[in-house]
mmCIF file of C-alpha atoms in Angstrom:
data_model
loop_
_atom_site.group_PDB
_atom_site.id
_atom_site.type_symbol
_atom_site.label_atom_id
_atom_site.label_comp_id
_atom_site.label_asym_id
_atom_site.label_seq_id
_atom_site.Cartn_x
_atom_site.Cartn_y
_atom_site.Cartn_z
ATOM 1 C CA MET A 1 -148.014 -6.875 180.333
ATOM 2 C CA THR A 2 -150.413 -4.207 179.075
ATOM 3 C CA SER A 3 -153.280 -3.738 181.500
ATOM 4 C CA LEU A 4 -156.400 -2.965 179.438
ATOM 5 C CA GLY A 5 -157.668 -3.277 175.878
ATOM 6 C CA ILE A 6 -160.747 -3.778 173.724
ATOM 7 C CA LEU A 7 -161.112 -6.811 171.462
ATOM 8 C CA ALA A 8 -162.582 -5.663 168.141
ATOM 9 C CA TYR A 9 -163.991 -8.142 165.608
ATOM 10 C CA GLY A 10 -166.473 -6.160 163.485
ATOM 11 C CA SER A 11 -166.990 -2.548 162.468
ATOM 12 C CA LEU A 12 -165.144 -1.446 165.605
ATOM 13 C CA ILE A 13 -161.878 -2.381 163.864
ATOM 14 C CA ASP A 14 -162.185 0.455 161.353
ATOM 15 C CA ASP A 15 -164.424 2.838 163.262
ATOM 16 C CA PRO A 16 -163.874 2.963 167.043
ATOM 17 C CA GLY A 17 -165.490 6.378 167.342
ATOM 18 C CA ALA A 18 -164.055 9.595 168.741
ATOM 19 C CA GLU A 19 -164.269 8.720 172.440
ATOM 20 C CA LEU A 20 -162.343 5.480 172.053
ATOM 21 C CA GLN A 21 -159.961 6.780 169.420
ATOM 22 C CA GLU A 22 -158.561 9.379 171.812
ATOM 23 C CA ILE A 23 -157.481 6.721 174.341
ATOM 24 C CA ILE A 24 -156.157 4.039 171.943
ATOM 25 C CA THR A 25 -152.364 3.817 172.093
ATOM 26 C CA ASP A 26 -151.748 0.739 169.941
ATOM 27 C CA ARG A 27 -153.435 -1.833 167.727
ATOM 28 C CA LEU A 28 -152.559 -5.532 167.830
ATOM 29 C CA PRO A 29 -153.929 -7.288 164.700
ATOM 30 C CA GLY A 30 -154.415 -10.999 164.155
ATOM 31 C CA VAL A 31 -155.563 -11.847 167.681
ATOM 32 C CA THR A 32 -157.892 -14.857 167.632
ATOM 33 C CA THR A 33 -161.137 -14.314 169.515
ATOM 34 C CA PRO A 34 -161.698 -16.767 172.410
ATOM 35 C CA PHE A 35 -165.254 -17.314 171.150
ATOM 36 C CA GLY A 36 -167.017 -18.014 167.872
ATOM 37 C CA ILE A 37 -168.381 -15.197 165.694
ATOM 38 C CA GLU A 38 -171.167 -15.313 163.125
ATOM 39 C CA PHE A 39 -173.716 -13.221 161.214
ATOM 40 C CA VAL A 40 -176.703 -13.995 163.432
ATOM 41 C CA ARG A 41 -178.069 -10.558 164.320
ATOM 42 C CA THR A 42 -179.808 -7.777 162.435
ATOM 43 C CA SER A 43 -178.938 -4.207 163.347
ATOM 44 C CA ARG A 44 -181.734 -1.654 163.683
ATOM 45 C CA THR A 45 -179.306 1.234 163.139
ATOM 46 C CA ARG A 46 -178.198 -0.400 159.878
ATOM 47 C CA ASP A 47 -181.758 -0.893 158.592
ATOM 48 C CA GLY A 48 -181.768 -4.598 159.357
ATOM 49 C CA ALA A 49 -178.310 -5.469 158.031
ATOM 50 C CA PRO A 50 -176.721 -8.674 159.358
ATOM 51 C CA VAL A 51 -173.851 -8.036 161.771
ATOM 52 C CA LEU A 52 -171.269 -10.175 163.534
ATOM 53 C CA VAL A 53 -171.805 -11.150 167.161
ATOM 54 C CA PRO A 54 -170.309 -13.752 169.511
ATOM 55 C CA VAL A 55 -172.115 -17.102 169.500
ATOM 56 C CA SER A 56 -172.063 -20.094 171.833
ATOM 57 C CA GLU A 57 -172.949 -22.514 169.021
ATOM 58 C CA GLY A 58 -171.852 -22.345 165.392
ATOM 59 C CA GLY A 59 -169.568 -19.680 164.063
ATOM 60 C CA GLU A 60 -165.810 -19.766 164.424
ATOM 61 C CA PRO A 61 -163.126 -17.801 166.248
ATOM 62 C CA VAL A 62 -161.846 -15.032 163.980
ATOM 63 C CA ALA A 63 -158.763 -12.848 163.701
ATOM 64 C CA GLY A 64 -159.698 -9.730 165.626
ATOM 65 C CA VAL A 65 -157.757 -6.627 166.605
ATOM 66 C CA VAL A 66 -156.863 -5.612 170.148
ATOM 67 C CA LEU A 67 -157.194 -1.880 170.734
ATOM 68 C CA VAL A 68 -154.718 -1.137 173.516
ATOM 69 C CA LEU A 69 -155.896 1.638 175.840
ATOM 70 C CA GLU A 70 -153.751 4.228 177.556
ATOM 71 C CA ASP A 71 -152.610 3.699 181.131
ATOM 72 C CA GLY A 72 -154.880 5.191 183.756
ATOM 73 C CA ILE A 73 -158.159 4.385 181.997
ATOM 74 C CA SER A 74 -160.341 2.335 184.334
ATOM 75 C CA GLU A 75 -162.244 -0.709 183.156
ATOM 76 C CA GLN A 76 -165.556 1.043 183.891
ATOM 77 C CA GLU A 77 -164.536 4.102 181.859
ATOM 78 C CA ALA A 78 -163.551 1.855 178.949
ATOM 79 C CA MET A 79 -166.882 0.015 179.176
ATOM 80 C CA ASP A 80 -168.807 3.290 179.237
ATOM 81 C CA ARG A 81 -167.023 4.571 176.132
ATOM 82 C CA LEU A 82 -167.482 1.257 174.317
ATOM 83 C CA TYR A 83 -171.163 1.226 175.275
ATOM 84 C CA ARG A 84 -171.766 4.730 173.931
ATOM 85 C CA ARG A 85 -169.989 3.862 170.697
ATOM 86 C CA GLU A 86 -172.078 0.728 170.193
ATOM 87 C CA ILE A 87 -175.391 2.504 170.817
ATOM 88 C CA HIS A 88 -174.345 5.359 168.507
ATOM 89 C CA GLN A 89 -174.447 7.985 171.264
ATOM 90 C CA VAL A 90 -170.791 8.980 171.514
ATOM 91 C CA GLY A 91 -170.278 11.845 173.942
ATOM 92 C CA CYS A 92 -173.721 11.635 175.553
ATOM 93 C CA GLY A 93 -172.410 10.673 179.002
ATOM 94 C CA LYS A 94 -174.438 7.465 179.365
ATOM 95 C CA CYS A 95 -172.860 4.703 181.459
ATOM 96 C CA TYR A 96 -172.918 0.962 180.900
ATOM 97 C CA GLU A 97 -175.082 -1.212 183.133
ATOM 98 C CA HIS A 98 -175.251 -4.975 182.693
ATOM 99 C CA PRO A 99 -178.669 -5.887 181.214
ATOM 100 C CA ARG A 100 -181.150 -8.310 182.702
ATOM 101 C CA ASP A 101 -181.037 -11.936 181.590
ATOM 102 C CA GLY A 102 -183.236 -12.550 178.562
ATOM 103 C CA ASP A 103 -183.027 -8.988 177.254
ATOM 104 C CA LEU A 104 -182.153 -9.604 173.592
ATOM 105 C CA ASN A 105 -181.949 -5.950 172.629
ATOM 106 C CA ARG A 106 -179.469 -4.643 175.167
ATOM 107 C CA MET A 107 -175.743 -4.710 174.574
ATOM 108 C CA ARG A 108 -173.590 -6.767 176.890
ATOM 109 C CA ILE A 109 -169.898 -6.281 177.521
ATOM 110 C CA GLY A 110 -167.854 -9.450 177.828
ATOM 111 C CA ARG A 111 -164.496 -9.836 179.508
ATOM 112 C CA SER A 112 -161.435 -11.953 178.800
ATOM 113 C CA THR A 113 -158.066 -12.077 180.531
ATOM 114 C CA ASN A 114 -154.432 -12.623 179.596
ATOM 115 C CA LEU A 115 -154.770 -12.589 175.819
ATOM 116 C CA ALA A 116 -152.125 -11.256 173.402
ATOM 117 C CA GLY A 117 -150.109 -9.827 176.260
ATOM 118 C CA VAL A 118 -153.037 -7.804 177.589
ATOM 119 C CA LYS A 119 -154.183 -8.437 181.153
ATOM 120 C CA THR A 120 -157.857 -7.513 180.698
ATOM 121 C CA LEU A 121 -159.843 -7.334 177.468
ATOM 122 C CA ILE A 122 -163.428 -6.201 177.091
ATOM 123 C CA TYR A 123 -165.613 -6.684 174.034
ATOM 124 C CA ALA A 124 -169.100 -5.837 172.783
ATOM 125 C CA SER A 125 -171.649 -8.629 172.697
ATOM 126 C CA PHE A 126 -175.221 -8.602 171.433
ATOM 127 C CA GLN A 127 -177.695 -11.493 171.462
ATOM 128 C CA GLN A 128 -178.624 -13.457 168.356
ATOM 129 C CA ASN A 129 -181.954 -12.340 166.860
ATOM 130 C CA ILE A 130 -181.934 -14.271 163.561
ATOM 131 C CA PRO A 131 -183.209 -17.703 164.701
ATOM 132 C CA ASN A 132 -182.026 -19.801 161.751
ATOM 133 C CA PRO A 133 -179.646 -17.745 159.613
ATOM 134 C CA THR A 134 -179.117 -18.996 156.070
ATOM 135 C CA PRO A 135 -177.033 -17.447 153.284
ATOM 136 C CA GLU A 136 -180.242 -16.658 151.385
ATOM 137 C CA THR A 137 -181.759 -14.799 154.338
ATOM 138 C CA LEU A 138 -178.544 -12.918 155.074
ATOM 139 C CA GLY A 139 -178.190 -11.905 151.436
ATOM 140 C CA ARG A 140 -181.738 -10.577 151.290
ATOM 141 C CA LEU A 141 -181.310 -8.584 154.501
ATOM 142 C CA ALA A 142 -178.031 -7.076 153.307
ATOM 143 C CA ILE A 143 -179.502 -6.016 149.965
ATOM 144 C CA GLU A 144 -182.592 -4.513 151.602
ATOM 145 C CA SER A 145 -180.418 -2.489 153.972
ATOM 146 C CA ALA A 146 -178.335 -1.202 151.050
ATOM 147 C CA LYS A 147 -181.526 0.004 149.352
ATOM 148 C CA ALA A 148 -182.567 1.841 152.516
ATOM 149 C CA ARG A 149 -181.071 4.898 154.224
ATOM 150 C CA ALA A 150 -178.222 2.777 155.582
ATOM 151 C CA GLY A 151 -176.956 2.374 152.025
ATOM 152 C CA LYS A 152 -176.730 6.115 151.548
ATOM 153 C CA ARG A 153 -174.815 6.420 154.834
ATOM 154 C CA GLY A 154 -172.418 3.574 154.007
ATOM 155 C CA LYS A 155 -173.744 1.560 156.962
ATOM 156 C CA ASP A 156 -175.507 -1.227 155.062
ATOM 157 C CA GLY A 157 -174.974 -4.970 155.162
ATOM 158 C CA ILE A 158 -173.063 -5.235 151.894
ATOM 159 C CA ARG A 159 -170.556 -2.582 152.975
ATOM 160 C CA TYR A 160 -170.276 -4.292 156.378
ATOM 161 C CA LEU A 161 -169.483 -7.598 154.660
ATOM 162 C CA ILE A 162 -166.922 -5.952 152.355
ATOM 163 C CA ASP A 163 -165.160 -4.413 155.362
ATOM 164 C CA ALA A 164 -165.216 -7.669 157.333
ATOM 165 C CA ARG A 165 -163.638 -9.579 154.450
ATOM 166 C CA ARG A 166 -160.992 -6.875 153.988
ATOM 167 C CA ASN A 167 -160.093 -7.210 157.668
ATOM 168 C CA GLY A 168 -159.557 -10.955 157.304
ATOM 169 C CA ILE A 169 -162.729 -12.039 159.094
ATOM 170 C CA ARG A 170 -163.989 -15.459 157.995
ATOM 171 C CA THR A 171 -167.008 -17.355 159.322
ATOM 172 C CA PRO A 172 -168.804 -20.552 158.223
ATOM 173 C CA LEU A 173 -171.703 -18.615 156.669
ATOM 174 C CA MET A 174 -169.634 -15.931 154.982
ATOM 175 C CA ASN A 175 -168.864 -17.526 151.612
ATOM 176 C CA GLY A 176 -172.457 -18.612 151.061
ATOM 177 C CA TYR A 177 -173.675 -15.211 152.231
ATOM 178 C CA ARG A 178 -171.451 -13.480 149.688
ATOM 179 C CA ARG A 179 -172.593 -15.791 146.880
ATOM 180 C CA GLU A 180 -176.238 -15.097 147.708
ATOM 181 C CA ILE A 181 -175.731 -11.346 147.464
ATOM 182 C CA LEU A 182 -174.167 -11.824 144.032
ATOM 183 C CA ARG A 183 -176.919 -14.213 142.928
ATOM 184 C CA GLN A 184 -179.764 -12.035 144.149
ATOM 185 C CA THR A 185 -178.313 -8.911 142.506
ATOM 186 C CA GLY A 186 -177.114 -10.651 139.328
ATOM 187 C CA THR A 187 -173.587 -9.338 139.796
ATOM 188 C CA HIS A 188 -170.054 -10.723 140.023
ATOM 189 C CA SER A 189 -168.584 -8.618 142.830
ATOM 190 C CA LEU A 190 -169.764 -7.146 146.111
ATOM 191 C CA ALA A 191 -168.821 -3.679 144.881
ATOM 192 C CA ASP A 192 -171.161 -4.086 141.898
ATOM 193 C CA ALA A 193 -173.866 -5.547 144.128
ATOM 194 C CA LEU A 194 -173.606 -2.540 146.416
ATOM 195 C CA ARG A 195 -173.874 -0.132 143.500
ATOM 196 C CA ILE A 196 -176.912 -1.924 142.051
ATOM 197 C CA ALA A 197 -178.678 -2.089 145.416
ATOM 198 C CA ARG A 198 -178.105 1.586 146.178
ATOM 199 C CA GLN A 199 -179.368 2.584 142.742
ATOM 200 C CA ALA A 200 -182.526 0.569 143.364
ATOM 201 C CA GLY A 201 -183.121 2.305 146.698
#
């Protein structure tokens, strides 16, 4: 049994960052998350775009990817590298510390065991900060982020949704969310919606 891995379910699938990439030895796709996932958080670094986070109510387990880490990497080292990737400070040397209860802005690292032939899995977890997410709200937030600087950097909500769908992620809100983006932009595809939103930015 492999000893340590990271369970990826969002942008981490395509973009683990340099620090993690150098210690990944294998990728195991199609691993169902042991928790539900949903678009219930806005990301400050994505100009308010909705992002996927674990939820205790609502959402659904999704097909994630296990990033298998090389032997000899400690769990703390893996958590530190994951933490720096998630706060967009790769290489800065910061270490992960578990946040206080009730702190909605700090990243948490969850832990699961004996999944997909991996003894220990860690994963990024942020708290929900959209109280009552609806497709209409998610669509508006995604479009606004695409009009902002995040759109120019390819880090907006529409691009995030496109990537999630391409990776086989499906959640209860996703279809309605997609339809709202198309309705609000007057388009027939997410690619066209992204183009229109960026042009309007």
